Amino acid sequence: MRTTYEAVGAERTDVYYAIAGYVVQLSFAGKALLRLMTPALAHRQLPARSAPDLHVCLWDTVETAVPLPQRPWEWRDHIARSDVSSLTSERFQTAYNWPQRHLDILDQARNLAFSCTYNAAQSPADYAGSPLLNILHWWMRSRGLQYIHAGAVGFPDKGVLLAGAGGSGKSTTALACLQSDLVYVGDDYCLIGSAPQPYAHNLYSSAKVHRDNLHRLPHVRSAVSNADSPASEKALLCLQPHFPHKVVPGLPIRAVFLPRPTGRVETRLVPASRMEAFKAIMVSTMMQLAGSNDHDVKALSHFIRQVPCYHLEAGTDLDGLTGTIRKFLSAV
Amino acid sequence: MEQTRYTVEHHKVTAEVIDNEVIIIHLDTGNYYTVAKVGAYVWNLLRQQVAVEDLLEVVVTAYPDAPPETVQSQVKQFIAELAAEDLITPWASHETATGSATLPLPESSPYETPVLEKYTDMQALLLIDPIHDVDDRGWPHLDKPTT
C-alpha cells in the first residue's frame, strides 16, 4: 500500500482509534474518504501508535485514479447480501456491495484489511454513519465481540440494549435519551460481548433518523450533518460535538428492550420472550452483515440467555419514554 | 436390521435452544424455523442421531395419554418435513452413531402435534446476485447511477 500511495501521488493520512479496547489504524489515500468516514469515529481517536491491532487501508477510485484490478471472482460467487463466497474462508473475508460499488477484504492472519469505494462523494448516509461495518464485524467476531444491529442507552454503570428491525423506534428512543441523564452507546449498531458479563461497546458517535421524525427531537437538530442531502435519505447526526459527554465507550447490559411505537401517549414495558428478542436481532443483523454465520448465531444466543427481554411499547410522550427506561434501570 | 438415523450438517444448519424453544437456521437458504414442545424434543433426539425407530418408541412412551398411532404418524410427518427443508440429512452407515440410549424425558406437558414454523424473510439476501452489465474489468458500469 505504501508503494501505491507514493506511486499515484495520493496524500496518505494515518488515523488511530480505540474501539472496544483494540487499536485500529486507518490509512487513507487522499482526502475524500477521510472526510466521509472519520466524523463517526472521531470520538474514539487516539494519538499515533506503532503497533495497531488492526490496520485498514482505504481509498476511492475517483480521487486516487486507482481503479480496482480485474474482478477475481465469478458473479455466481456473489450474493445479494454482498458476500463473495469464493474469497471467503477462515482467513479471508470478502464483500462487494455493488449498488454502492464498495469492496471490503480482510486478512485475519495479518490483521490487515482493504476497503475501496468507487466515489466517496456519492456514498450514502448509511456508509458515513457506520463506516467499516463489514471489516469490524469480521475482525471483532474472531475476538469474541459480536457486531449487531441494535442500539444501547443507560446510566453510566448499566444499560439496556435497544433491538428491532428498521422503523421500530431504536433511533428515536436512543436520541430521546440524550435529553435526560441517560448516556448513549449507539442507535443502530454496537458490539456485544458476554464475558465476564453482558456488555455493549460503542462503535460510532453518529445516528440516523427519518427526517420527518426530527420535529420530535428538536435537541438534535443542530447535529444534522447532511441537511443538503435528498429528503428521502435519513438525517445523519454527528453527536460528539454537540453531546460530548453523552457518548460513552460502553455499558453492562441488564435487559433487551424491543421498541415498538404504539401511537398512545404513555409508554409501557411488557415482558417479551427471549426468542422474540433473539429473532429480532438475529434477522436484521444477518440481513445486513456480509459473512454472517453460525458464530454470530451462537454469540447472540449466548448473550440473550443472560438477560431478560421486554417490549418497550413506546408512547408519543418522549419524557415518559425515557422515564420508563430510567425507572427500570433504577430498579435493577 | 439397519436403522434409520439422521444428522445435522453443521456447516449449513445451525440451531440454538432458547427458553425451551429451538430456532434452526439454514445458512445457505436464509430460511429459519422455530420448533417448540414436542417438536423441540424430537429435534433434540434427531440431532443426537437416535434411530427413528427408537425415537418413535421414546416419544410414544413420553406421552402416554396420546394415541400411539397418532403420535407415530405425526412425528414421522414432522421428520419428513425437516428432511424436505434440508435441515437433517440421512446419516451415513459408516459413521459411528453418537445417540445415547438414555435420553432425557420432555418436561411434563400434554402431547401436541409437532409443528415446524418457517420464516423466509432473509431468503432474498442470500440469493445469487448476478450482474450482467459490467465493464472490461468485470465491475458494474461506472456510468450507471448507484441506488
GROMACS .gro file of C-alpha atoms in nm:
model
  479
    1MET     CA    1   0.000   0.000   0.000
    2ARG     CA    2   0.291   0.235   0.070
    3THR     CA    3   0.402   0.183  -0.288
    4THR     CA    4   0.054   0.259  -0.415
    5TYR     CA    5   0.021   0.581  -0.216
    6GLU     CA    6   0.353   0.715  -0.343
    7ALA     CA    7   0.313   0.588  -0.697
    8VAL     CA    8  -0.019   0.765  -0.751
    9GLY     CA    9   0.079   1.080  -0.564
   10ALA     CA   10  -0.205   1.043  -0.317
   11GLU     CA   11  -0.152   1.201   0.020
   12ARG     CA   12  -0.151   0.937   0.290
   13THR     CA   13  -0.318   1.007   0.624
   14ASP     CA   14  -0.299   0.766   0.918
   15VAL     CA   15  -0.559   0.793   1.193
   16TYR     CA   16  -0.580   0.573   1.503
   17TYR     CA   17  -0.886   0.473   1.703
   18ALA     CA   18  -0.966   0.282   2.021
   19ILE     CA   19  -1.261   0.050   1.950
   20ALA     CA   20  -1.370  -0.192   2.221
   21GLY     CA   21  -1.021  -0.189   2.369
   22TYR     CA   22  -0.840  -0.251   2.039
   23VAL     CA   23  -0.625  -0.006   1.842
   24VAL     CA   24  -0.740   0.029   1.482
   25GLN     CA   25  -0.525   0.218   1.230
   26LEU     CA   26  -0.691   0.362   0.921
   27SER     CA   27  -0.459   0.463   0.635
   28PHE     CA   28  -0.637   0.687   0.386
   29ALA     CA   29  -0.519   0.766   0.034
   30GLY     CA   30  -0.647   1.115  -0.045
   31LYS     CA   31  -0.896   1.325   0.144
   32ALA     CA   32  -1.245   1.240   0.020
   33LEU     CA   33  -1.282   0.914   0.212
   34LEU     CA   34  -1.112   1.067   0.515
   35ARG     CA   35  -1.370   1.346   0.528
   36LEU     CA   36  -1.654   1.097   0.479
   37MET     CA   37  -1.564   0.830   0.732
   38THR     CA   38  -1.382   0.990   1.022
   39PRO     CA   39  -1.659   1.202   1.181
   40ALA     CA   40  -1.849   0.894   1.305
   41LEU     CA   41  -1.530   0.763   1.469
   42ALA     CA   42  -1.373   1.092   1.583
   43HIS     CA   43  -1.470   1.041   1.947
   44ARG     CA   44  -1.258   0.725   1.956
   45GLN     CA   45  -0.945   0.884   1.804
   46LEU     CA   46  -0.602   0.820   1.959
   47PRO     CA   47  -0.256   0.967   1.913
   48ALA     CA   48  -0.040   0.776   1.663
   49ARG     CA   49   0.061   0.423   1.769
   50SER     CA   50   0.336   0.198   1.646
   51ALA     CA   51   0.163  -0.140   1.653
   52PRO     CA   52  -0.210  -0.136   1.584
   53ASP     CA   53  -0.420  -0.444   1.642
   54LEU     CA   54  -0.592  -0.395   1.305
   55HIS     CA   55  -0.473  -0.195   1.004
   56VAL     CA   56  -0.719  -0.087   0.735
   57CYS     CA   57  -0.608   0.071   0.407
   58LEU     CA   58  -0.873   0.280   0.233
   59TRP     CA   59  -0.908   0.460  -0.098
   60ASP     CA   60  -1.165   0.571  -0.351
   61THR     CA   61  -1.109   0.514  -0.719
   62VAL     CA   62  -1.218   0.857  -0.840
   63GLU     CA   63  -0.994   1.075  -0.623
   64THR     CA   64  -0.689   0.850  -0.648
   65ALA     CA   65  -0.749   0.739  -1.008
   66VAL     CA   66  -0.656   0.391  -0.887
   67PRO     CA   67  -0.919   0.151  -1.018
   68LEU     CA   68  -0.993  -0.193  -0.883
   69PRO     CA   69  -0.798  -0.472  -1.056
   70GLN     CA   70  -0.968  -0.729  -1.275
   71ARG     CA   71  -1.254  -0.880  -1.076
   72PRO     CA   72  -1.116  -1.205  -0.934
   73TRP     CA   73  -1.444  -1.392  -0.881
   74GLU     CA   74  -1.740  -1.510  -1.084
   75TRP     CA   75  -2.073  -1.344  -1.025
   76ARG     CA   76  -2.217  -1.682  -0.925
   77ASP     CA   77  -1.998  -1.649  -0.614
   78HIS     CA   78  -2.167  -1.323  -0.515
   79ILE     CA   79  -2.496  -1.300  -0.324
   80ALA     CA   80  -2.735  -1.013  -0.268
   81ARG     CA   81  -2.605  -0.956   0.084
   82SER     CA   82  -2.262  -0.879  -0.068
   83ASP     CA   83  -2.076  -1.195   0.042
   84VAL     CA   84  -1.823  -1.328  -0.210
   85SER     CA   85  -1.813  -1.698  -0.130
   86SER     CA   86  -1.506  -1.793  -0.337
   87LEU     CA   87  -1.294  -1.538  -0.147
   88THR     CA   88  -1.426  -1.624   0.198
   89SER     CA   89  -1.252  -1.868   0.430
   90GLU     CA   90  -1.128  -1.889   0.787
   91ARG     CA   91  -0.850  -1.646   0.695
   92PHE     CA   92  -1.006  -1.417   0.434
   93GLN     CA   93  -1.342  -1.244   0.427
   94THR     CA   94  -1.465  -1.050   0.123
   95ALA     CA   95  -1.775  -0.849   0.045
   96TYR     CA   96  -1.872  -0.634  -0.252
   97ASN     CA   97  -2.171  -0.402  -0.224
   98TRP     CA   98  -2.241  -0.340  -0.589
   99PRO     CA   99  -2.509  -0.065  -0.563
  100GLN     CA  100  -2.256   0.139  -0.360
  101ARG     CA  101  -1.958  -0.008  -0.551
  102HIS     CA  102  -1.776  -0.078  -0.229
  103LEU     CA  103  -1.528  -0.360  -0.169
  104ASP     CA  104  -1.405  -0.489   0.167
  105ILE     CA  105  -1.138  -0.755   0.217
  106LEU     CA  106  -0.992  -0.874   0.548
  107ASP     CA  107  -0.689  -1.096   0.603
  108GLN     CA  108  -0.734  -1.231   0.957
  109ALA     CA  109  -0.383  -1.378   0.968
  110ARG     CA  110  -0.217  -1.041   0.903
  111ASN     CA  111  -0.482  -0.827   1.077
  112LEU     CA  112  -0.487  -0.627   0.756
  113ALA     CA  113  -0.789  -0.506   0.561
  114PHE     CA  114  -0.859  -0.315   0.243
  115SER     CA  115  -1.163  -0.102   0.179
  116CYS     CA  116  -1.222   0.057  -0.159
  117THR     CA  117  -1.517   0.261  -0.272
  118TYR     CA  118  -1.582   0.390  -0.622
  119ASN     CA  119  -1.657   0.752  -0.530
  120ALA     CA  120  -1.675   0.879  -0.173
  121ALA     CA  121  -1.871   1.183  -0.291
  122GLN     CA  122  -2.159   0.956  -0.399
  123SER     CA  123  -2.169   0.743  -0.084
  124PRO     CA  124  -2.499   0.744   0.105
  125ALA     CA  125  -2.551   0.841   0.469
  126ASP     CA  126  -2.552   0.472   0.567
  127TYR     CA  127  -2.190   0.442   0.470
  128ALA     CA  128  -2.077   0.757   0.651
  129GLY     CA  129  -2.281   0.673   0.958
  130SER     CA  130  -2.147   0.323   1.008
  131PRO     CA  131  -1.803   0.301   0.845
  132LEU     CA  132  -1.607  -0.025   0.830
  133LEU     CA  133  -1.924  -0.220   0.908
  134ASN     CA  134  -1.812  -0.543   0.739
  135ILE     CA  135  -1.447  -0.528   0.842
  136LEU     CA  136  -1.525  -0.460   1.206
  137HIS     CA  137  -1.792  -0.734   1.206
  138TRP     CA  138  -1.548  -0.995   1.079
  139TRP     CA  139  -1.245  -0.891   1.281
  140MET     CA  140  -1.423  -0.837   1.612
  141ARG     CA  141  -1.614  -1.165   1.578
  142SER     CA  142  -1.285  -1.354   1.584
  143ARG     CA  143  -1.213  -1.179   1.913
  144GLY     CA  144  -1.538  -1.273   2.084
  145LEU     CA  145  -1.720  -0.946   2.014
  146GLN     CA  146  -2.034  -0.956   1.806
  147TYR     CA  147  -2.138  -0.669   1.579
  148ILE     CA  148  -2.516  -0.642   1.591
  149HIS     CA  149  -2.798  -0.427   1.463
  150ALA     CA  150  -2.904  -0.274   1.793
  151GLY     CA  151  -2.854   0.037   2.000
  152ALA     CA  152  -2.795   0.086   2.372
  153VAL     CA  153  -2.854   0.352   2.634
  154GLY     CA  154  -2.839   0.365   3.010
  155PHE     CA  155  -2.700   0.508   3.329
  156PRO     CA  156  -2.318   0.532   3.336
  157ASP     CA  157  -2.294   0.193   3.512
  158LYS     CA  158  -2.569  -0.014   3.343
  159GLY     CA  159  -2.784  -0.004   3.038
  160VAL     CA  160  -3.033  -0.170   2.807
  161LEU     CA  161  -2.998  -0.290   2.451
  162LEU     CA  162  -3.249  -0.147   2.202
  163ALA     CA  163  -3.329  -0.406   1.936
  164GLY     CA  164  -3.565  -0.436   1.645
  165ALA     CA  165  -3.599  -0.401   1.272
  166GLY     CA  166  -3.565  -0.071   1.091
  167GLY     CA  167  -3.853   0.157   1.182
  168SER     CA  168  -3.914   0.001   1.522
  169GLY     CA  169  -3.803   0.315   1.705
  170LYS     CA  170  -3.449   0.235   1.819
  171SER     CA  171  -3.303   0.561   1.694
  172THR     CA  172  -3.586   0.779   1.823
  173THR     CA  173  -3.563   0.610   2.163
  174ALA     CA  174  -3.183   0.642   2.179
  175LEU     CA  175  -3.186   1.006   2.069
  176ALA     CA  176  -3.467   1.096   2.308
  177CYS     CA  177  -3.243   0.976   2.591
  178LEU     CA  178  -2.987   1.246   2.509
  179GLN     CA  179  -3.221   1.497   2.672
  180SER     CA  180  -3.217   1.310   3.001
  181ASP     CA  181  -2.936   1.197   3.233
  182LEU     CA  182  -2.909   0.872   3.034
  183VAL     CA  183  -2.596   0.811   2.830
  184TYR     CA  184  -2.565   0.679   2.474
  185VAL     CA  185  -2.379   0.381   2.328
  186GLY     CA  186  -2.549   0.369   1.990
  187ASP     CA  187  -2.875   0.387   1.799
  188ASP     CA  188  -2.824   0.128   1.527
  189TYR     CA  189  -2.507  -0.075   1.578
  190CYS     CA  190  -2.286  -0.181   1.865
  191LEU     CA  191  -2.055  -0.463   1.963
  192ILE     CA  192  -2.174  -0.707   2.229
  193GLY     CA  193  -1.977  -0.944   2.446
  194SER     CA  194  -2.083  -1.191   2.713
  195ALA     CA  195  -1.772  -1.227   2.926
  196PRO     CA  196  -1.742  -1.155   3.207
  197GLN     CA  197  -2.092  -1.005   3.181
  198PRO     CA  198  -2.328  -0.897   2.904
  199TYR     CA  199  -2.178  -0.576   2.765
  200ALA     CA  200  -2.236  -0.337   2.474
  201HIS     CA  201  -1.940  -0.146   2.328
  202ASN     CA  202  -1.980   0.182   2.144
  203LEU     CA  203  -1.873   0.199   1.780
  204TYR     CA  204  -1.993   0.530   1.635
  205SER     CA  205  -2.093   0.875   1.754
  206SER     CA  206  -2.334   0.902   1.463
  207ALA     CA  207  -2.705   0.836   1.447
  208LYS     CA  208  -2.959   0.822   1.167
  209VAL     CA  209  -3.323   0.916   1.189
  210HIS     CA  210  -3.601   0.975   0.940
  211ARG     CA  211  -3.625   1.345   0.860
  212ASP     CA  212  -3.999   1.351   0.927
  213ASN     CA  213  -3.924   1.247   1.286
  214LEU     CA  214  -3.682   1.531   1.359
  215HIS     CA  215  -3.961   1.759   1.479
  216ARG     CA  216  -3.998   1.526   1.782
  217LEU     CA  217  -3.625   1.562   1.860
  218PRO     CA  218  -3.552   1.936   1.846
  219HIS     CA  219  -3.249   1.895   2.072
  220VAL     CA  220  -3.058   1.709   1.797
  221ARG     CA  221  -3.141   1.936   1.503
  222SER     CA  222  -2.809   2.116   1.524
  223ALA     CA  223  -2.629   1.780   1.493
  224VAL     CA  224  -2.763   1.706   1.143
  225SER     CA  225  -2.462   1.684   0.909
  226ASN     CA  226  -2.636   1.617   0.577
  227ALA     CA  227  -2.903   1.884   0.564
  228ASP     CA  228  -2.848   1.924   0.189
  229SER     CA  229  -2.899   1.557   0.107
  230PRO     CA  230  -3.219   1.437  -0.061
  231ALA     CA  231  -3.525   1.427   0.162
  232SER     CA  232  -3.550   1.053   0.102
  233GLU     CA  233  -3.217   1.000   0.274
  234LYS     CA  234  -3.217   0.973   0.651
  235ALA     CA  235  -3.077   1.260   0.854
  236LEU     CA  236  -2.724   1.177   0.964
  237LEU     CA  237  -2.641   1.314   1.306
  238CYS     CA  238  -2.290   1.375   1.433
  239LEU     CA  239  -2.340   1.364   1.809
  240GLN     CA  240  -1.997   1.406   1.965
  241PRO     CA  241  -1.951   1.782   1.909
  242HIS     CA  242  -2.299   1.855   2.043
  243PHE     CA  243  -2.323   1.597   2.323
  244PRO     CA  244  -1.955   1.547   2.416
  245HIS     CA  245  -2.020   1.370   2.746
  246LYS     CA  246  -2.310   1.157   2.637
  247VAL     CA  247  -2.143   0.909   2.402
  248VAL     CA  248  -1.975   0.652   2.627
  249PRO     CA  249  -1.735   0.364   2.546
  250GLY     CA  250  -1.983   0.100   2.662
  251LEU     CA  251  -2.223  -0.031   2.923
  252PRO     CA  252  -2.301  -0.353   3.109
  253ILE     CA  253  -2.639  -0.464   2.978
  254ARG     CA  254  -2.923  -0.552   3.214
  255ALA     CA  255  -3.202  -0.617   2.963
  256VAL     CA  256  -3.300  -0.614   2.597
  257PHE     CA  257  -3.580  -0.376   2.505
  258LEU     CA  258  -3.774  -0.419   2.182
  259PRO     CA  259  -3.919  -0.076   2.100
  260ARG     CA  260  -4.243  -0.056   1.908
  261PRO     CA  261  -4.439   0.266   1.855
  262THR     CA  262  -4.798   0.244   1.971
  263GLY     CA  263  -4.948   0.584   1.895
  264ARG     CA  264  -5.054   0.610   2.258
  265VAL     CA  265  -4.918   0.884   2.482
  266GLU     CA  266  -4.779   0.671   2.762
  267THR     CA  267  -4.501   0.411   2.746
  268ARG     CA  268  -4.526   0.061   2.891
  269LEU     CA  269  -4.286  -0.223   2.947
  270VAL     CA  270  -4.428  -0.568   2.874
  271PRO     CA  271  -4.228  -0.891   2.916
  272ALA     CA  272  -4.109  -1.045   2.591
  273SER     CA  273  -3.971  -1.389   2.529
  274ARG     CA  274  -3.602  -1.429   2.470
  275MET     CA  275  -3.686  -1.599   2.142
  276GLU     CA  276  -3.864  -1.283   2.023
  277ALA     CA  277  -3.560  -1.074   2.109
  278PHE     CA  278  -3.323  -1.324   1.951
  279LYS     CA  279  -3.519  -1.333   1.627
  280ALA     CA  280  -3.548  -0.953   1.616
  281ILE     CA  281  -3.172  -0.904   1.646
  282MET     CA  282  -3.065  -1.210   1.450
  283VAL     CA  283  -3.274  -1.146   1.141
  284SER     CA  284  -3.189  -0.778   1.096
  285THR     CA  285  -2.822  -0.839   1.179
  286MET     CA  286  -2.779  -1.135   0.943
  287MET     CA  287  -2.959  -0.946   0.667
  288GLN     CA  288  -2.715  -0.656   0.687
  289LEU     CA  289  -2.381  -0.811   0.771
  290ALA     CA  290  -2.199  -0.995   0.496
  291GLY     CA  291  -2.047  -1.321   0.611
  292SER     CA  292  -2.289  -1.378   0.899
  293ASN     CA  293  -2.260  -1.740   1.005
  294ASP     CA  294  -2.313  -1.980   1.292
  295HIS     CA  295  -2.057  -1.796   1.507
  296ASP     CA  296  -2.283  -1.490   1.500
  297VAL     CA  297  -2.586  -1.702   1.588
  298LYS     CA  298  -2.416  -1.872   1.882
  299ALA     CA  299  -2.269  -1.548   2.018
  300LEU     CA  300  -2.608  -1.378   2.007
  301SER     CA  301  -2.794  -1.668   2.165
  302HIS     CA  302  -2.536  -1.687   2.445
  303PHE     CA  303  -2.587  -1.316   2.512
  304ILE     CA  304  -2.966  -1.329   2.503
  305ARG     CA  305  -2.984  -1.616   2.751
  306GLN     CA  306  -2.822  -1.394   3.015
  307VAL     CA  307  -3.068  -1.105   3.018
  308PRO     CA  308  -3.445  -1.052   3.048
  309CYS     CA  309  -3.630  -0.910   2.750
  310TYR     CA  310  -3.916  -0.666   2.723
  311HIS     CA  311  -4.134  -0.497   2.466
  312LEU     CA  312  -4.091  -0.123   2.506
  313GLU     CA  313  -4.434  -0.007   2.396
  314ALA     CA  314  -4.322   0.344   2.312
  315GLY     CA  315  -4.557   0.632   2.371
  316THR     CA  316  -4.553   0.965   2.194
  317ASP     CA  317  -4.450   1.142   2.514
  318LEU     CA  318  -4.070   1.115   2.492
  319ASP     CA  319  -4.018   1.227   2.853
  320GLY     CA  320  -4.234   0.934   2.957
  321LEU     CA  321  -4.035   0.706   2.729
  322THR     CA  322  -3.702   0.800   2.884
  323GLY     CA  323  -3.863   0.793   3.229
  324THR     CA  324  -3.966   0.430   3.174
  325ILE     CA  325  -3.609   0.335   3.088
  326ARG     CA  326  -3.474   0.525   3.389
  327LYS     CA  327  -3.729   0.363   3.621
  328PHE     CA  328  -3.637   0.014   3.500
  329LEU     CA  329  -3.264   0.071   3.541
  330SER     CA  330  -3.311   0.225   3.886
  331ALA     CA  331  -3.477  -0.097   3.999
  332VAL     CA  332  -3.220  -0.349   3.867
  333MET     CA  333  -3.158  -5.470   1.090
  334GLU     CA  334  -3.026  -5.133   0.975
  335GLN     CA  335  -3.195  -4.845   1.146
  336THR     CA  336  -3.274  -4.503   1.002
  337ARG     CA  337  -3.079  -4.218   1.153
  338TYR     CA  338  -3.030  -3.855   1.063
  339THR     CA  339  -2.761  -3.599   1.124
  340VAL     CA  340  -2.741  -3.221   1.118
  341GLU     CA  341  -2.479  -3.084   0.881
  342HIS     CA  342  -2.336  -2.805   1.090
  343HIS     CA  343  -2.163  -2.629   0.805
  344LYS     CA  344  -2.503  -2.530   0.666
  345VAL     CA  345  -2.753  -2.569   0.953
  346THR     CA  346  -2.717  -2.411   1.295
  347ALA     CA  347  -2.962  -2.439   1.581
  348GLU     CA  348  -2.995  -2.280   1.921
  349VAL     CA  349  -3.222  -2.356   2.215
  350ILE     CA  350  -3.362  -2.050   2.385
  351ASP     CA  351  -3.602  -2.100   2.673
  352ASN     CA  352  -3.707  -2.449   2.558
  353GLU     CA  353  -3.776  -2.333   2.203
  354VAL     CA  354  -3.543  -2.425   1.919
  355ILE     CA  355  -3.451  -2.192   1.635
  356ILE     CA  356  -3.294  -2.356   1.333
  357ILE     CA  357  -3.122  -2.151   1.064
  358HIS     CA  358  -3.028  -2.281   0.720
  359LEU     CA  359  -2.724  -2.069   0.643
  360ASP     CA  360  -2.738  -2.137   0.268
  361THR     CA  361  -3.104  -2.060   0.202
  362GLY     CA  362  -3.151  -1.797   0.475
  363ASN     CA  363  -3.471  -1.970   0.587
  364TYR     CA  364  -3.513  -2.006   0.959
  365TYR     CA  365  -3.752  -2.215   1.164
  366THR     CA  366  -3.879  -2.247   1.517
  367VAL     CA  367  -3.997  -2.560   1.693
  368ALA     CA  368  -4.129  -2.594   2.044
  369LYS     CA  369  -4.260  -2.854   2.285
  370VAL     CA  370  -4.290  -3.194   2.115
  371GLY     CA  371  -4.111  -3.069   1.806
  372ALA     CA  372  -3.820  -2.943   2.010
  373TYR     CA  373  -3.796  -3.278   2.189
  374VAL     CA  374  -3.793  -3.469   1.859
  375TRP     CA  375  -3.531  -3.231   1.714
  376ASN     CA  376  -3.301  -3.288   2.011
  377LEU     CA  377  -3.333  -3.663   1.968
  378LEU     CA  378  -3.267  -3.645   1.594
  379ARG     CA  379  -2.956  -3.431   1.628
  380GLN     CA  380  -2.819  -3.691   1.868
  381GLN     CA  381  -2.861  -3.942   1.583
  382VAL     CA  382  -3.111  -4.151   1.770
  383ALA     CA  383  -3.254  -4.411   1.532
  384VAL     CA  384  -3.600  -4.315   1.415
  385GLU     CA  385  -3.744  -4.648   1.525
  386ASP     CA  386  -3.614  -4.591   1.879
  387LEU     CA  387  -3.716  -4.226   1.869
  388LEU     CA  388  -4.079  -4.312   1.793
  389GLU     CA  389  -4.086  -4.556   2.083
  390VAL     CA  390  -3.940  -4.296   2.318
  391VAL     CA  391  -4.188  -4.027   2.217
  392VAL     CA  392  -4.487  -4.262   2.249
  393THR     CA  393  -4.367  -4.357   2.598
  394ALA     CA  394  -4.312  -3.992   2.692
  395TYR     CA  395  -4.673  -3.904   2.607
  396PRO     CA  396  -4.882  -4.196   2.736
  397ASP     CA  397  -5.209  -4.007   2.711
  398ALA     CA  398  -5.185  -3.966   2.332
  399PRO     CA  399  -5.286  -4.246   2.092
  400PRO     CA  400  -4.961  -4.420   1.985
  401GLU     CA  401  -5.065  -4.440   1.619
  402THR     CA  402  -5.133  -4.066   1.611
  403VAL     CA  403  -4.802  -3.984   1.776
  404GLN     CA  404  -4.605  -4.206   1.538
  405SER     CA  405  -4.779  -4.074   1.230
  406GLN     CA  406  -4.734  -3.709   1.324
  407VAL     CA  407  -4.374  -3.747   1.435
  408LYS     CA  408  -4.289  -3.926   1.109
  409GLN     CA  409  -4.453  -3.642   0.917
  410PHE     CA  410  -4.252  -3.389   1.118
  411ILE     CA  411  -3.927  -3.571   1.044
  412ALA     CA  412  -4.017  -3.579   0.676
  413GLU     CA  413  -4.068  -3.201   0.683
  414LEU     CA  414  -3.730  -3.146   0.846
  415ALA     CA  415  -3.567  -3.358   0.577
  416ALA     CA  416  -3.758  -3.183   0.297
  417GLU     CA  417  -3.628  -2.847   0.426
  418ASP     CA  418  -3.272  -2.987   0.424
  419LEU     CA  419  -3.238  -2.938   0.798
  420ILE     CA  420  -3.147  -3.303   0.858
  421THR     CA  421  -2.978  -3.547   0.625
  422PRO     CA  422  -2.964  -3.926   0.634
  423TRP     CA  423  -2.677  -4.045   0.847
  424ALA     CA  424  -2.413  -4.243   0.660
  425SER     CA  425  -2.395  -4.601   0.783
  426HIS     CA  426  -2.013  -4.597   0.808
  427GLU     CA  427  -2.023  -4.321   1.070
  428THR     CA  428  -2.041  -4.402   1.436
  429ALA     CA  429  -2.370  -4.304   1.592
  430THR     CA  430  -2.342  -4.089   1.898
  431GLY     CA  431  -2.702  -4.119   2.014
  432SER     CA  432  -2.741  -4.243   2.367
  433ALA     CA  433  -2.994  -4.500   2.481
  434THR     CA  434  -3.052  -4.293   2.792
  435LEU     CA  435  -3.239  -3.980   2.696
  436PRO     CA  436  -3.394  -3.705   2.898
  437LEU     CA  437  -3.771  -3.705   2.906
  438PRO     CA  438  -3.954  -3.393   2.799
  439GLU     CA  439  -4.094  -3.156   3.054
  440SER     CA  440  -4.430  -3.267   3.182
  441SER     CA  441  -4.681  -3.133   2.930
  442PRO     CA  442  -4.960  -3.275   2.716
  443TYR     CA  443  -4.885  -3.405   2.370
  444GLU     CA  444  -4.925  -3.159   2.082
  445THR     CA  445  -4.869  -3.208   1.712
  446PRO     CA  446  -4.507  -3.114   1.636
  447VAL     CA  447  -4.501  -2.807   1.414
  448LEU     CA  448  -4.218  -2.662   1.208
  449GLU     CA  449  -4.271  -2.284   1.174
  450LYS     CA  450  -4.088  -2.149   0.870
  451TYR     CA  451  -3.974  -1.790   0.808
  452THR     CA  452  -3.843  -1.675   0.472
  453ASP     CA  453  -3.777  -1.303   0.520
  454MET     CA  454  -3.399  -1.347   0.499
  455GLN     CA  455  -3.414  -1.555   0.185
  456ALA     CA  456  -3.376  -1.280  -0.074
  457LEU     CA  457  -3.048  -1.156   0.073
  458LEU     CA  458  -2.877  -1.490   0.028
  459LEU     CA  459  -2.971  -1.541  -0.334
  460ILE     CA  460  -2.704  -1.531  -0.601
  461ASP     CA  461  -2.685  -1.177  -0.734
  462PRO     CA  462  -2.576  -1.197  -1.098
  463ILE     CA  463  -2.476  -0.869  -1.254
  464HIS     CA  464  -2.462  -0.876  -1.631
  465ASP     CA  465  -2.384  -0.516  -1.719
  466VAL     CA  466  -2.012  -0.493  -1.641
  467ASP     CA  467  -1.709  -0.308  -1.778
  468ASP     CA  468  -1.394  -0.464  -1.924
  469ARG     CA  469  -1.253  -0.529  -1.575
  470GLY     CA  470  -1.567  -0.710  -1.469
  471TRP     CA  471  -1.718  -0.442  -1.240
  472PRO     CA  472  -2.058  -0.276  -1.272
  473HIS     CA  473  -2.054   0.001  -1.532
  474LEU     CA  474  -1.925   0.323  -1.382
  475ASP     CA  475  -2.164   0.541  -1.577
  476LYS     CA  476  -2.468   0.375  -1.421
  477PRO     CA  477  -2.612   0.557  -1.120
  478THR     CA  478  -2.596   0.377  -0.787
  479THR     CA  479  -2.916   0.301  -0.595
   0.00000   0.00000   0.00000
